[in-house]
Structures are given as structure tokens and as C-alpha cells.
Short mmCIF file of C-alpha atoms in Angstrom, two decimals:
data_model
loop_
_atom_site.label_atom_id
_atom_site.label_comp_id
_atom_site.label_asym_id
_atom_site.label_seq_id
_atom_site.Cartn_x
_atom_site.Cartn_y
_atom_site.Cartn_z
CA UNK A 1 15.13 9.55 -48.87
CA UNK A 2 17.25 7.75 -46.28
CA UNK A 3 17.73 11.00 -44.37
CA UNK A 4 13.96 11.61 -44.34
CA UNK A 5 13.35 8.06 -43.08
CA UNK A 6 15.84 8.51 -40.24
CA UNK A 7 14.27 11.83 -39.27
CA UNK A 8 10.82 10.22 -39.31
CA UNK A 9 12.06 7.41 -37.02
CA UNK A 10 13.45 9.89 -34.52
CA UNK A 11 10.21 11.89 -34.64
CA UNK A 12 8.13 8.78 -33.96
CA UNK A 13 10.48 7.75 -31.15
CA UNK A 14 10.08 11.20 -29.64
CA UNK A 15 6.30 10.91 -29.75
CA UNK A 16 6.42 7.46 -28.13
CA UNK A 17 8.73 8.72 -25.38
CA UNK A 18 6.38 11.63 -24.67
CA UNK A 19 3.40 9.31 -24.48
CA UNK A 20 5.20 6.92 -22.14
CA UNK A 21 6.16 9.79 -19.86
CA UNK A 22 2.47 10.56 -19.41
CA UNK A 23 1.88 7.34 -17.45
CA UNK A 24 3.34 5.42 -14.54
CA UNK A 25 2.52 1.83 -13.56
CA UNK A 26 3.21 0.18 -10.22
CA UNK A 27 2.38 -3.04 -8.40
CA UNK A 28 0.92 -2.82 -4.89
CA UNK A 29 0.40 -5.20 -2.00
CA UNK A 30 -0.53 -4.45 1.58
CA UNK A 31 -0.79 -6.20 4.93
CA UNK A 32 0.73 -9.55 4.03
CA UNK A 33 1.30 -10.27 7.74
CA UNK A 34 3.94 -12.93 7.13
CA UNK A 35 4.05 -13.90 10.85
CA UNK A 36 0.30 -14.59 10.87
CA UNK A 37 -0.18 -16.57 7.67
CA UNK A 38 0.92 -20.18 7.24
CA UNK A 39 0.88 -19.76 3.46
CA UNK A 40 2.56 -16.35 3.20
CA UNK A 41 5.28 -17.86 0.99
CA UNK A 42 2.73 -19.01 -1.59
CA UNK A 43 0.93 -15.66 -1.48
CA UNK A 44 4.11 -13.68 -2.02
CA UNK A 45 5.26 -16.05 -4.75
CA UNK A 46 2.02 -15.36 -6.64
CA UNK A 47 2.71 -11.61 -6.38
CA UNK A 48 6.32 -12.01 -7.54
CA UNK A 49 5.27 -14.10 -10.54
CA UNK A 50 2.54 -11.62 -11.45
CA UNK A 51 4.93 -8.66 -11.30
CA UNK A 52 7.41 -10.42 -13.56
CA UNK A 53 4.61 -10.61 -16.12
CA UNK A 54 3.12 -7.13 -15.53
CA UNK A 55 6.56 -5.42 -15.59
CA UNK A 56 5.53 -2.32 -13.60
CA UNK A 57 7.85 0.67 -13.21
CA UNK A 58 8.18 -0.23 -9.52
CA UNK A 59 6.43 -2.13 -6.71
CA UNK A 60 5.42 -0.91 -3.28
CA UNK A 61 4.50 -2.68 -0.04
CA UNK A 62 2.07 -0.58 2.03
CA UNK A 63 3.15 -2.03 5.37
CA UNK A 64 2.56 -4.81 7.88
CA UNK A 65 4.80 -7.06 5.84
CA UNK A 66 6.84 -8.75 8.58
CA UNK A 67 9.43 -8.36 11.31
CA UNK A 68 13.21 -8.89 11.12
CA UNK A 69 12.93 -12.27 12.89
CA UNK A 70 15.11 -14.80 10.98
CA UNK A 71 12.21 -17.23 10.48
CA UNK A 72 10.46 -14.64 8.31
CA UNK A 73 13.48 -13.90 6.12
CA UNK A 74 11.97 -15.87 3.24
CA UNK A 75 9.34 -13.16 2.79
CA UNK A 76 11.94 -10.45 2.25
CA UNK A 77 13.97 -12.72 -0.02
CA UNK A 78 10.92 -13.20 -2.24
CA UNK A 79 10.22 -9.47 -2.24
CA UNK A 80 13.80 -8.66 -3.15
CA UNK A 81 13.66 -11.09 -6.08
CA UNK A 82 11.24 -8.82 -7.95
CA UNK A 83 13.03 -7.02 -10.81
CA UNK A 84 13.24 -3.24 -10.67
CA UNK A 85 12.76 -0.62 -7.94
CA UNK A 86 11.03 -1.71 -4.73
CA UNK A 87 9.72 0.43 -1.88
CA UNK A 88 8.51 -0.35 1.64
CA UNK A 89 6.07 1.57 3.85
CA UNK A 90 6.46 1.00 7.58
CA UNK A 91 3.31 -0.43 9.19
CA UNK A 92 2.46 -0.67 12.87
CA UNK A 93 3.24 -4.42 13.03
CA UNK A 94 6.77 -4.13 11.64
CA UNK A 95 8.02 -3.64 15.20
CA UNK A 96 6.13 -6.55 16.80
CA UNK A 97 8.07 -9.10 18.83
CA UNK A 98 10.17 -6.47 20.56
CA UNK A 99 11.86 -5.12 17.43
CA UNK A 100 12.60 -1.42 17.15
CA UNK A 101 11.91 0.96 14.28
CA UNK A 102 15.66 1.21 13.76
CA UNK A 103 15.90 -2.56 13.33
CA UNK A 104 12.94 -2.62 10.94
CA UNK A 105 14.54 0.10 8.81
CA UNK A 106 18.01 -1.46 8.80
CA UNK A 107 16.57 -4.82 7.77
CA UNK A 108 14.94 -3.14 4.77
CA UNK A 109 18.08 -1.07 4.03
CA UNK A 110 16.06 2.10 4.61
CA UNK A 111 17.55 5.25 6.15
CA UNK A 112 14.23 6.81 7.13
CA UNK A 113 10.63 5.73 7.64
CA UNK A 114 9.46 8.65 5.49
CA UNK A 115 11.03 9.58 2.17
CA UNK A 116 10.28 10.49 -1.43
CA UNK A 117 11.19 9.31 -4.91
CA UNK A 118 10.39 10.08 -8.54
CA UNK A 119 9.27 7.79 -11.34
CA UNK A 120 8.22 8.73 -14.89
CA UNK A 121 7.75 12.38 -13.98
CA UNK A 122 5.52 11.62 -10.98
CA UNK A 123 6.54 12.45 -7.41
CA UNK A 124 5.88 9.84 -4.72
CA UNK A 125 5.88 10.66 -1.01
CA UNK A 126 6.04 7.87 1.58
CA UNK A 127 4.80 8.71 5.08
CA UNK A 128 5.06 6.99 8.46
CA UNK A 129 1.80 7.08 10.43
CA UNK A 130 3.27 5.50 13.56
CA UNK A 131 4.47 8.71 15.24
CA UNK A 132 3.73 9.23 18.92
CA UNK A 133 1.86 12.29 20.12
CA UNK A 134 4.01 12.24 23.25
CA UNK A 135 6.97 10.10 24.39
CA UNK A 136 5.02 8.35 27.16
CA UNK A 137 2.10 7.13 25.03
CA UNK A 138 1.82 3.33 24.72
CA UNK A 139 0.56 0.96 22.06
CA UNK A 140 0.07 1.32 18.32
CA UNK A 141 -0.16 4.89 17.09
CA UNK A 142 -1.87 6.59 14.13
CA UNK A 143 -0.28 10.02 13.96
CA UNK A 144 2.06 12.28 11.98
CA UNK A 145 4.20 14.43 14.26
CA UNK A 146 5.24 18.07 13.61
CA UNK A 147 8.71 17.26 12.19
CA UNK A 148 7.22 14.87 9.65
CA UNK A 149 4.50 17.35 8.72
CA UNK A 150 7.13 20.07 8.20
CA UNK A 151 9.04 17.67 5.97
CA UNK A 152 5.83 16.90 4.04
CA UNK A 153 5.26 20.61 3.39
CA UNK A 154 8.77 20.91 1.97
CA UNK A 155 8.30 17.87 -0.27
CA UNK A 156 5.04 19.21 -1.64
CA UNK A 157 6.70 22.52 -2.48
CA UNK A 158 9.70 20.83 -4.18
CA UNK A 159 7.70 18.44 -6.35
CA UNK A 160 7.82 19.11 -10.09
CA UNK A 161 5.11 16.69 -11.23
CA UNK A 162 1.87 15.11 -9.99
CA UNK A 163 2.09 13.83 -6.41
CA UNK A 164 1.03 10.44 -5.05
CA UNK A 165 1.27 9.65 -1.33
CA UNK A 166 1.80 6.19 0.13
CA UNK A 167 1.15 5.47 3.81
CA UNK A 168 0.13 2.54 5.99
CA UNK A 169 -2.49 4.37 8.00
CA UNK A 170 -4.54 6.48 5.61
CA UNK A 171 -5.08 10.22 5.45
CA UNK A 172 -8.80 9.99 4.63
CA UNK A 173 -11.93 9.48 6.70
CA UNK A 174 -10.51 6.47 8.56
CA UNK A 175 -6.92 7.67 8.72
CA UNK A 176 -4.38 8.97 11.22
CA UNK A 177 -5.77 10.90 14.17
CA UNK A 178 -4.68 14.23 12.66
CA UNK A 179 -5.85 13.35 9.15
CA UNK A 180 -8.02 16.45 8.88
CA UNK A 181 -4.98 18.66 9.49
CA UNK A 182 -2.96 16.75 6.88
CA UNK A 183 -5.76 16.89 4.31
CA UNK A 184 -5.99 20.64 4.78
CA UNK A 185 -2.28 20.93 3.99
CA UNK A 186 -2.75 18.87 0.83
CA UNK A 187 -5.81 20.82 -0.26
CA UNK A 188 -4.12 24.18 0.38
CA UNK A 189 -1.19 23.01 -1.72
CA UNK A 190 -3.51 22.01 -4.57
CA UNK A 191 -5.14 25.47 -4.63
CA UNK A 192 -1.79 26.99 -5.59
CA UNK A 193 -0.28 24.06 -7.49
CA UNK A 194 -0.22 23.69 -11.27
CA UNK A 195 1.66 20.63 -12.49
CA UNK A 196 2.38 19.26 -9.01
CA UNK A 197 -1.06 18.69 -7.55
CA UNK A 198 -1.68 15.86 -5.06
CA UNK A 199 -3.65 13.16 -6.88
CA UNK A 200 -4.11 10.34 -4.39
CA UNK A 201 -3.18 8.66 -1.14
CA UNK A 202 -2.89 4.86 -1.30
CA UNK A 203 -2.89 3.12 2.08
CA UNK A 204 -3.60 -0.18 3.86
CA UNK A 205 -3.91 -0.98 7.58
CA UNK A 206 -7.68 -1.49 7.88
CA UNK A 207 -8.02 -4.36 5.37
CA UNK A 208 -10.77 -2.64 3.34
CA UNK A 209 -11.47 -2.26 -0.34
CA UNK A 210 -12.40 1.41 -0.34
CA UNK A 211 -11.97 4.61 -2.40
CA UNK A 212 -13.11 8.08 -1.31
CA UNK A 213 -12.70 11.37 -3.14
CA UNK A 214 -12.38 14.18 -0.64
CA UNK A 215 -12.14 17.66 -2.15
CA UNK A 216 -10.49 16.44 -5.33
CA UNK A 217 -7.99 13.97 -3.81
CA UNK A 218 -8.51 10.21 -3.87
CA UNK A 219 -7.96 8.22 -0.66
CA UNK A 220 -7.74 4.56 -1.69
CA UNK A 221 -7.44 1.67 0.75
CA UNK A 222 -5.70 -1.38 -0.70
CA UNK A 223 -7.14 -4.53 0.82
CA UNK A 224 -4.92 -6.93 2.75
CA UNK A 225 -3.20 -9.61 0.74
CA UNK A 226 -4.28 -12.15 3.36
CA UNK A 227 -7.31 -11.59 5.58
CA UNK A 228 -9.89 -9.57 7.46
CA UNK A 229 -9.12 -9.26 11.17
CA UNK A 230 -12.05 -10.33 13.37
CA UNK A 231 -10.70 -10.70 16.90
CA UNK A 232 -10.81 -13.31 19.65
CA UNK A 233 -14.60 -13.18 20.04
CA UNK A 234 -15.01 -14.55 16.52
CA UNK A 235 -12.20 -17.11 16.54
CA UNK A 236 -12.58 -20.24 14.39
CA UNK A 237 -10.18 -22.96 13.27
CA UNK A 238 -10.07 -22.22 9.55
CA UNK A 239 -7.47 -24.61 8.21
CA UNK A 240 -6.39 -27.41 10.55
CA UNK A 241 -5.45 -28.00 14.16
CA UNK A 242 -1.78 -28.15 13.15
CA UNK A 243 -1.90 -24.81 11.32
CA UNK A 244 -3.79 -23.31 14.23
CA UNK A 245 -1.16 -24.56 16.67
CA UNK A 246 1.78 -23.12 14.72
CA UNK A 247 0.11 -19.85 13.69
CA UNK A 248 -1.78 -18.77 16.77
CA UNK A 249 -3.34 -15.59 15.37
CA UNK A 250 -4.83 -17.07 12.22
CA UNK A 251 -7.96 -18.32 13.99
CA UNK A 252 -8.94 -14.71 14.75
CA UNK A 253 -9.05 -13.78 11.07
CA UNK A 254 -11.30 -14.43 8.10
CA UNK A 255 -8.63 -15.36 5.52
CA UNK A 256 -8.91 -14.81 1.79
CA UNK A 257 -8.48 -18.02 -0.19
CA UNK A 258 -6.32 -16.25 -2.78
CA UNK A 259 -3.72 -13.48 -2.33
CA UNK A 260 -4.98 -10.00 -3.14
CA UNK A 261 -2.87 -7.36 -4.85
CA UNK A 262 -3.22 -4.89 -7.70
CA UNK A 263 -1.46 -3.07 -10.51
CA UNK A 264 -2.18 0.65 -10.73
CA UNK A 265 -1.62 2.88 -13.73
CA UNK A 266 -1.88 6.65 -13.44
CA UNK A 267 -2.13 8.90 -16.48
CA UNK A 268 -1.36 12.60 -16.39
CA UNK A 269 -4.50 12.98 -18.46
CA UNK A 270 -6.53 12.48 -15.30
CA UNK A 271 -7.18 8.77 -14.84
CA UNK A 272 -6.21 6.15 -12.26
CA UNK A 273 -6.80 2.56 -13.41
CA UNK A 274 -6.63 -0.29 -10.90
CA UNK A 275 -6.73 -3.98 -11.75
CA UNK A 276 -9.06 -6.19 -9.73
CA UNK A 277 -8.58 -9.50 -7.96
CA UNK A 278 -11.43 -11.49 -6.44
CA UNK A 279 -11.28 -14.28 -3.87
CA UNK A 280 -13.48 -16.06 -1.32
CA UNK A 281 -13.49 -16.44 2.44
CA UNK A 282 -11.77 -19.47 3.93
CA UNK A 283 -14.43 -20.91 6.21
CA UNK A 284 -17.43 -18.89 7.42
CA UNK A 285 -17.67 -15.25 6.36
CA UNK A 286 -17.52 -12.42 8.92
CA UNK A 287 -21.30 -12.14 8.68
CA UNK A 288 -21.76 -15.86 9.36
CA UNK A 289 -19.78 -15.65 12.61
CA UNK A 290 -21.71 -12.60 13.78
CA UNK A 291 -19.06 -9.96 13.03
CA UNK A 292 -20.64 -6.45 12.93
CA UNK A 293 -21.62 -5.47 9.40
CA UNK A 294 -21.23 -1.70 9.71
CA UNK A 295 -18.66 -1.64 6.91
CA UNK A 296 -20.02 -4.42 4.73
CA UNK A 297 -19.39 -2.41 1.54
CA UNK A 298 -15.65 -2.47 2.28
CA UNK A 299 -15.30 -5.82 4.10
CA UNK A 300 -15.00 -7.99 1.00
CA UNK A 301 -12.50 -10.69 -0.06
CA UNK A 302 -11.41 -8.79 -3.14
CA UNK A 303 -9.83 -5.72 -4.64
CA UNK A 304 -12.40 -4.41 -7.06
CA UNK A 305 -11.23 -2.95 -10.39
CA UNK A 306 -11.49 0.83 -10.42
CA UNK A 307 -11.22 3.74 -12.82
CA UNK A 308 -10.87 6.96 -10.84
CA UNK A 309 -10.87 10.38 -12.50
CA UNK A 310 -8.97 13.36 -11.17
#
């Protein structure tokens, strides 16, 4: 009888292990913009506390977190206090203030701006959308160069399980300037793939809450933790004269009262589940200050809960 009981326990444990291996759960934030926000510490603290409760398999920052300037070190210290694996994506503002990509990587203890990792039988690919088309081009870029694309092809071929791609600039309709080329690579891979199909691309950069399915792959924009960028034409003092003096860019944003972030669970049975978080505008909304409403479906102070099938 005892032997049968022990065998039953091992059998049940085996079933539980198999079930657990069918899912992966991760916490996501994007576009904190520590240098811009006077309350970035409070926003990040809320994320840290939430992750300690949610206990995801890992957390990922989708870029535009902060620069290596010493005065922003507190942001990285909070991030590093989260238990478990943590991953950064390099955004276009990581190199602001005269910092180089090399410095941004070294500060994060990263050896490359694009890399891959595996969790719970899922393969995750992290891309860097800041490549230059040519050495002499100036300003922020939204491009994947040939060496990175060749590396991506190799990673797709090597993957053993379902593939999820993280990037700062997306690969969808509002993505990098060669997004169509990249999507074709992903779609061609999926035609031949069996267990290692590309499921989704999660990205930030444009401060939207948006999800598009393009030819069987989800392209999901994770809204900024902090604000919607408006620009100088729509500048308003949102908090106080003192805050405005010390954080000169904040007046050109429409901040979210509460920090936005999400927990995502992906099941190999074909479902992506995203938790929601709703906030309000601090001060007048983009519409109230005359900001163009061409993307009003995406320009919202929230991350809406989603269930996406694949």
C-alpha cells in the first residue's frame, strides 16, 4: 500500500510538472523615463512590490528606462532588487546625455544589445532597434541592420520551443523602418516551424496600448509606465513650478497618475493573458490641449486586460 501511495505521489508530481511547463509568466514595464519623471522612484517601487506578490518567472524592461548618470542610480537599484531573472531591452533614450551604447550595456552588465534566453520551454529573443542604416546618419534610429538580422535568422532556427520577441521599437505596423522585411522572415519561419513558431512581439517606444495580429503573429505595444509624449506645442505645468523647474521635460507630457505595467502569462495551448491597469491623466488630457486624436484608440492612460489567441 505504501509503495502504491509513493508511486501515486510521483505520478501526480509528474503531471503537475508537465502542466507547469506549459505556461510561462513574466512581468513587463516599458518607458519609465527615469530622467523625465519626478516620481519615478515611487512608480518603480510600485512595480517592485507588485512583482514580489505576483512572483513571475522573470521580469523584462522594454527600454527607455534611464541613463548611467549617477543621479539615476536609484532606478537601477530598485530594478535589481526584484527577485529572480531580470532582462533589459535597450531603448533609444538609454544613450541620452552623451552616453554611449557601450556605457549603457556595461551599466546593465549586458554583453550585447541583442541576445536570447529560455524560460519554461519558451524561447525569448531580445532585439535592438537602434541600428544605423549608415555610419553617418544622425539622430534616433529605428532599424535592424544586416548583422542583427542574420543573427535573428540563426536564433529562430535554433529555437526548440515557442518564440517570443522583445524589442523597444516594434516590428508591427508602427515599428522599425524595415519591419516589413523582418515580419516576412518571421512569417517564413512559421510556415516551416512546428513547435518553435513565433507567437508575439512585445514592444514599447510609442506609449500606446495596442495589439495587432498580423498573419498569425501578435504585435503588442506595452504602454509607458509614466506618460504620453505631447511635445513643446502642448506644454503645460502639470504638477508644480518646482517640479517643472527640476524636471524640464515633464511639462511636454501628459502623465499618468498611476504607474502602468502588466503581468503576462503565455500558455502553449494557444493563449496570451495580460493583466490590466487603469489610471487617469494628470491635468488636462491630450484632447483637451488640442493634441491630434488620430490614434485615440491607443492613446489612453491604461493597459487594458487582454486575452489573445494564437
